[in-house]
PDB file of C-alpha atoms in Angstrom:
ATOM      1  CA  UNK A1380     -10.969   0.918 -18.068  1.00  0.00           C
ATOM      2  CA  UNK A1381     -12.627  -1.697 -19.095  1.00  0.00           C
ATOM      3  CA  UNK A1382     -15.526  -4.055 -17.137  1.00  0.00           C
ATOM      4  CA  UNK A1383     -15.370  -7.627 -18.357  1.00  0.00           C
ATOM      5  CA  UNK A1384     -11.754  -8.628 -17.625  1.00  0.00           C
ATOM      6  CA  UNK A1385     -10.954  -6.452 -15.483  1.00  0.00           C
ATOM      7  CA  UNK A1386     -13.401  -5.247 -12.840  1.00  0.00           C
ATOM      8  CA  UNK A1387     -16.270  -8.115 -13.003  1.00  0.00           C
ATOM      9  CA  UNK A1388     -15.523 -11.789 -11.441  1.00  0.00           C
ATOM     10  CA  UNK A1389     -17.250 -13.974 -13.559  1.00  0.00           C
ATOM     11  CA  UNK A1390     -16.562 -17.177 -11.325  1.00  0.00           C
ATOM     12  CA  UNK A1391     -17.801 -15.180  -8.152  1.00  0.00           C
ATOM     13  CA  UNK A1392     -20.681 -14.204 -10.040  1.00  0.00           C
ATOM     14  CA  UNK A1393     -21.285 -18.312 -11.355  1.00  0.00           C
ATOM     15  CA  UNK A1394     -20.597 -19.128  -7.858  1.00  0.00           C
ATOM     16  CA  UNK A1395     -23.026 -16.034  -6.596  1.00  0.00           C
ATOM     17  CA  UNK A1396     -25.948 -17.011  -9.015  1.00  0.00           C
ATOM     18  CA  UNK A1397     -26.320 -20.597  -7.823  1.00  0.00           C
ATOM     19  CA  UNK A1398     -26.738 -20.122  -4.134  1.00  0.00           C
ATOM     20  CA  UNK A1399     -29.938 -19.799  -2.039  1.00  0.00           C
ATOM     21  CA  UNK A1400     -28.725 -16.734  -0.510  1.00  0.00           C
ATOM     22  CA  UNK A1401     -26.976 -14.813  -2.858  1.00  0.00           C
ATOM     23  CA  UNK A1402     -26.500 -11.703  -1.412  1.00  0.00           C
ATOM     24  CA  UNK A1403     -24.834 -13.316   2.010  1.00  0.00           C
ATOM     25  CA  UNK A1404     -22.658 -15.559  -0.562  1.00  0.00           C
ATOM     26  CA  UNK A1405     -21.581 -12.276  -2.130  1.00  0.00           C
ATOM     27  CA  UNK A1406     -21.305 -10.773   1.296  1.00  0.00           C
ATOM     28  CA  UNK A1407     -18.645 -13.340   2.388  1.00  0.00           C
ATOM     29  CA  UNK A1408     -16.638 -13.565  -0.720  1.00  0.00           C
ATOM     30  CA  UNK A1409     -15.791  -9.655  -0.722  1.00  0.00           C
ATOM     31  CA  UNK A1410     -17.845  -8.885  -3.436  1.00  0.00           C
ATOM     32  CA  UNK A1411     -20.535  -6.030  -4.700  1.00  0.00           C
ATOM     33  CA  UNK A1412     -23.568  -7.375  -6.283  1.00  0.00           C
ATOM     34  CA  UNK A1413     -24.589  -5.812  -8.745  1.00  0.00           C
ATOM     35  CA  UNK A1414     -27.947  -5.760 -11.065  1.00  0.00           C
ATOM     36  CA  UNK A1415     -26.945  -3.898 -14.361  1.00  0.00           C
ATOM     37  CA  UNK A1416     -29.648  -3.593 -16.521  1.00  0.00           C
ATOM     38  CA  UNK A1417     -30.871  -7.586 -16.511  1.00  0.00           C
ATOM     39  CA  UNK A1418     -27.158  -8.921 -15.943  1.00  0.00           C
ATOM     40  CA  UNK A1419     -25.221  -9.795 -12.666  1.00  0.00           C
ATOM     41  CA  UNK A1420     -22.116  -8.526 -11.691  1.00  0.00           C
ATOM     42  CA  UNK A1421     -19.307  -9.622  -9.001  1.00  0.00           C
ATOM     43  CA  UNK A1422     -16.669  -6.582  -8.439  1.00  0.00           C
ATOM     44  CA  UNK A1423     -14.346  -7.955  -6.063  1.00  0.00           C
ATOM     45  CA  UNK A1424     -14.319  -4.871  -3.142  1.00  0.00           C
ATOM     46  CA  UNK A1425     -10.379  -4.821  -3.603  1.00  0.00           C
ATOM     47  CA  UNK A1426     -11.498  -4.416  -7.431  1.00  0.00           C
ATOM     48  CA  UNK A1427     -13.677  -1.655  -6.214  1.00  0.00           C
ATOM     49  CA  UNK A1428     -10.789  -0.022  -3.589  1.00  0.00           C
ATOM     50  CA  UNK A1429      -8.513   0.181  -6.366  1.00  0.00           C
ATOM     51  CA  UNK A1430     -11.020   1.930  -9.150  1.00  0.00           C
ATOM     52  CA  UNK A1431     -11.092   4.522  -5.778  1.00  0.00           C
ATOM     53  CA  UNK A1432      -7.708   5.532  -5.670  1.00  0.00           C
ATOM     54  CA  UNK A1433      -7.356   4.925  -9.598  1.00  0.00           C
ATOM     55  CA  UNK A1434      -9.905   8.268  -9.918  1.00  0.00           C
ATOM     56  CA  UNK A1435      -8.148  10.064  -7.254  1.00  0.00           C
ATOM     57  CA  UNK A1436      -4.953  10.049  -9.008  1.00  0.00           C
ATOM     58  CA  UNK A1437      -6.047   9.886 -12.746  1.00  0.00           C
ATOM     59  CA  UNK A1438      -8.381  10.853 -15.189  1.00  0.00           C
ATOM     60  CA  UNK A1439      -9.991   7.391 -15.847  1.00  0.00           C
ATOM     61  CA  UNK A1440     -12.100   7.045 -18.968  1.00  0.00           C
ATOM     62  CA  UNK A1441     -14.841   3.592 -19.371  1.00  0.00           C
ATOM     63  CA  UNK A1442     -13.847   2.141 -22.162  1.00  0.00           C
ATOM     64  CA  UNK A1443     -16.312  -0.928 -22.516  1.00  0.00           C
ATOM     65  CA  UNK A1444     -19.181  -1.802 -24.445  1.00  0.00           C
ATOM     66  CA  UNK A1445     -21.551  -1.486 -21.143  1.00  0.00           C
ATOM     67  CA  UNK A1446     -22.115   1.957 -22.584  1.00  0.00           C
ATOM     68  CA  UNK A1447     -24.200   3.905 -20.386  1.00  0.00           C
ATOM     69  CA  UNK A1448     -24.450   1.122 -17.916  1.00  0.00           C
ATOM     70  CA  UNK A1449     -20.976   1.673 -16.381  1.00  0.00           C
ATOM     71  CA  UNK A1450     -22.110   4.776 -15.116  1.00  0.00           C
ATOM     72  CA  UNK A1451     -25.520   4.005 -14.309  1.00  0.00           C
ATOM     73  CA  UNK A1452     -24.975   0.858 -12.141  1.00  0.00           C
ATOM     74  CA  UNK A1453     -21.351   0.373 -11.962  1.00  0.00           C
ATOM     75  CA  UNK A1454     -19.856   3.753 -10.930  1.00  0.00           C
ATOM     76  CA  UNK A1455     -22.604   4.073  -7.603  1.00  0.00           C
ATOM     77  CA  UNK A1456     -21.676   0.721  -6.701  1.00  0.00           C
ATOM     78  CA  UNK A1457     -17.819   0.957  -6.654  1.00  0.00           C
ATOM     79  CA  UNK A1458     -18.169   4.340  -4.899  1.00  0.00           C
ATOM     80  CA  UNK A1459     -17.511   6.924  -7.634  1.00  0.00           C
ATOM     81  CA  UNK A1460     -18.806   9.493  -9.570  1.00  0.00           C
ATOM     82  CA  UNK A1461     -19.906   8.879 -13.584  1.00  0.00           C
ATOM     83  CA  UNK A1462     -16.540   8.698 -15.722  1.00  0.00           C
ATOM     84  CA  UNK A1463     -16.530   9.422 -19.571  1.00  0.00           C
ATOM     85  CA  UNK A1464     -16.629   7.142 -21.882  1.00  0.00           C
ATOM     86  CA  UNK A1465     -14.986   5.819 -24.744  1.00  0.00           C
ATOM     87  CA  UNK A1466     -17.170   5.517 -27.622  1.00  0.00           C
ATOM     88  CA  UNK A1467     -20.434   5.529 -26.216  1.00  0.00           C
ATOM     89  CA  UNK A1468     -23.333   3.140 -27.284  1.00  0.00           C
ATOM     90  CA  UNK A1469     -20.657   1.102 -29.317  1.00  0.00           C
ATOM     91  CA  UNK A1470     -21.229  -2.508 -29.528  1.00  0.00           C
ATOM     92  CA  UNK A1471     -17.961  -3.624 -31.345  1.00  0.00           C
ATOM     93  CA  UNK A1472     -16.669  -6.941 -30.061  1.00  0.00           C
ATOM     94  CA  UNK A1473     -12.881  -7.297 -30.039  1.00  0.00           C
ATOM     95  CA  UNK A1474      -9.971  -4.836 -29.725  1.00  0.00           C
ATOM     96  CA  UNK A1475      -9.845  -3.021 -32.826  1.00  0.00           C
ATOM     97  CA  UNK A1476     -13.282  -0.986 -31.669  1.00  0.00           C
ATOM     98  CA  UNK A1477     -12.147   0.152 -28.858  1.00  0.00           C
ATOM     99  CA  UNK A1478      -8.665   1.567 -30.660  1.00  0.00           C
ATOM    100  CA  UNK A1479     -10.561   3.417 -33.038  1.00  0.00           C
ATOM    101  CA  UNK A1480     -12.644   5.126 -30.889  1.00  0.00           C
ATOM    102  CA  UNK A1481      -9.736   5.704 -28.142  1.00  0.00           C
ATOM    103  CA  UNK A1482      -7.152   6.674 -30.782  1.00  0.00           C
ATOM    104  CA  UNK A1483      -7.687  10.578 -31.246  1.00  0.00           C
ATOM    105  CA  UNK A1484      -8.503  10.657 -27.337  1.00  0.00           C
ATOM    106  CA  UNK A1485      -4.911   8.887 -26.771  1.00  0.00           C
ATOM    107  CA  UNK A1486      -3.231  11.212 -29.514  1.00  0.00           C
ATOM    108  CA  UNK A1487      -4.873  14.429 -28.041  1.00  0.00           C
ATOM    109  CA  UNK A1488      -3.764  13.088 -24.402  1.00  0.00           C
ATOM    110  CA  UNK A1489       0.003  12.738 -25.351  1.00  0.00           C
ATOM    111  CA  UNK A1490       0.004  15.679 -27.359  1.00  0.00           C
ATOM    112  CA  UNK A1491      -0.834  17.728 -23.795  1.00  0.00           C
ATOM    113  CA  UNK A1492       2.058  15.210 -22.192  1.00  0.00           C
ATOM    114  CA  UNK A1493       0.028  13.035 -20.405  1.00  0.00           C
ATOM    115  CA  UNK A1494       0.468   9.667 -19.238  1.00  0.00           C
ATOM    116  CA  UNK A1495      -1.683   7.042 -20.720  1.00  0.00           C
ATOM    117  CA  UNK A1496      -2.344   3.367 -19.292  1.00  0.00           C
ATOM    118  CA  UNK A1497      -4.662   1.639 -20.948  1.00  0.00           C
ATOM    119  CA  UNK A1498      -6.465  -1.341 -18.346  1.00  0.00           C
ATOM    120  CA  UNK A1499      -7.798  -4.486 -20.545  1.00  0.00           C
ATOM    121  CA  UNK A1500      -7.867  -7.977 -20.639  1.00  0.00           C
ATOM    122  CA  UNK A1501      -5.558  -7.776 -23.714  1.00  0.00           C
ATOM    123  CA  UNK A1502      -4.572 -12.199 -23.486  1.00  0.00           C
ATOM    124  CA  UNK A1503      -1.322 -10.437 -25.206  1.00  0.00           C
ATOM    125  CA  UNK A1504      -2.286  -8.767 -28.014  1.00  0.00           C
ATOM    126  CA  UNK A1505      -1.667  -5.019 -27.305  1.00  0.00           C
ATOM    127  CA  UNK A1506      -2.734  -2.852 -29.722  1.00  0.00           C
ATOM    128  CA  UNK A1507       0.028  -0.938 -31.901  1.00  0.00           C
ATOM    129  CA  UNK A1508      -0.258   2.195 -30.338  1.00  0.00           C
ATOM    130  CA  UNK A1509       3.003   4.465 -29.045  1.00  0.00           C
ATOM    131  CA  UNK A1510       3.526   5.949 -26.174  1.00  0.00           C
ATOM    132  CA  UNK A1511       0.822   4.026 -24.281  1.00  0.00           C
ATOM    133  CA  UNK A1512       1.163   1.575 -21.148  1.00  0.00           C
ATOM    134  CA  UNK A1513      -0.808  -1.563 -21.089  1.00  0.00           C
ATOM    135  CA  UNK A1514      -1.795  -3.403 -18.367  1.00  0.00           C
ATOM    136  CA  UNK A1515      -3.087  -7.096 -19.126  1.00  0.00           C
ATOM    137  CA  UNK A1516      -5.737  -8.548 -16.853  1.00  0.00           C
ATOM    138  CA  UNK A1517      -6.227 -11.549 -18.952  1.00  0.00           C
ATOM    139  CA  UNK A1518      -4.170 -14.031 -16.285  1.00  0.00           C
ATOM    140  CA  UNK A1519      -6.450 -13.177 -13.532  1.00  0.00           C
ATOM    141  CA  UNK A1520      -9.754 -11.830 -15.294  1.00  0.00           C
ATOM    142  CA  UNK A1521      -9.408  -8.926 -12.505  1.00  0.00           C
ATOM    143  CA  UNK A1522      -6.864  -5.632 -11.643  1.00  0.00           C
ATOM    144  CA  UNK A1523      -5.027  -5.923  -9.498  1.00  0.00           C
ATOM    145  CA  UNK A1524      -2.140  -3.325  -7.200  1.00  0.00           C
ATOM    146  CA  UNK A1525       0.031  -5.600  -8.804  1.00  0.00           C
ATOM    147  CA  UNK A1526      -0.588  -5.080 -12.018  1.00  0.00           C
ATOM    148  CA  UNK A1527      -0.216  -1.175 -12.397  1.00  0.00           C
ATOM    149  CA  UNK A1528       2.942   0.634 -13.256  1.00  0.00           C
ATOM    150  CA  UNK A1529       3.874   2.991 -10.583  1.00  0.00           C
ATOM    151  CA  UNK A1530       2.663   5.625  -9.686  1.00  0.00           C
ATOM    152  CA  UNK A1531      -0.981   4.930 -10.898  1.00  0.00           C
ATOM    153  CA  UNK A1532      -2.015   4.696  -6.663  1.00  0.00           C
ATOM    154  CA  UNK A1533      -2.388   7.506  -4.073  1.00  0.00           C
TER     155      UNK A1533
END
């Protein structure tokens, strides 16, 4: 699961930032505020919902370079508990990171026969790796119920 792309609304947050009040702005556009470690972030509460149900159902991994900052500020706000991460402390830009570090954690996961959906803001360019779903939040910038295969809600 990744943050930027998926979870955080960067125009809310533009929009958030330049008002005089932004925690009532926030407040009326469905959104939690959050301060992460010096940066802003809008997660949509229908963002948040579905994150909710997503670790009620599944074992859902951050895979993001917020690092340690998912859990710290992100998880409390959405309304769950820490979640493991996938290659901690990395600060890779682009894909290709992120498939390296997820890659024996994928292989391991199918080899036990479970189901892996992998939540990015791919723009199209899913990474060559079998036996995975992908679910592409480029369009929007944000997850949506929409967007996941069945299944993958309570």
């Amino acid at each position: 699961l990744d943050v930027d792309g998926v979870l955080h609304d960067r125009s809310a947050r533009d929009r958030i930032r330049m008002s005089y009040d932004p925690d009532a702005l926030a407040s009326s556009l469905g959104v939690i505020w959050v301060a992460a470690g010096g940066v802003r972030v809008a997660i949509p509460e229908t963002v948040a919902e579905i994150v909710r149900q997503l670790v009620q159902v599944a074992d859902v991994w951050w895979c993001t370079t917020w690092g340690d900052r998912a859990n710290t500020h992100l998880a409390p706000a959405i309304g769950i508990g820490p979640l493991p991460m996938v290659g901690a402390g990395t600060r890779g830009v682009g894909i290709e990171w992120k498939v390296a570090q997820a890659g024996p954690l994928i292989d391991e996961a199918i080899l036990h026969g479970r189901r892996i959906v992998w939540i990015e803001d791919f723009d199209g360019a899913y990474p060559e790796l079998a036996d995975v779903e992908f679910v592409d939040t480029a369009a929007t910038g944000l997850i949506s119920e929409t967007d996941l295969p069945p299944g993958l809600l309570p």
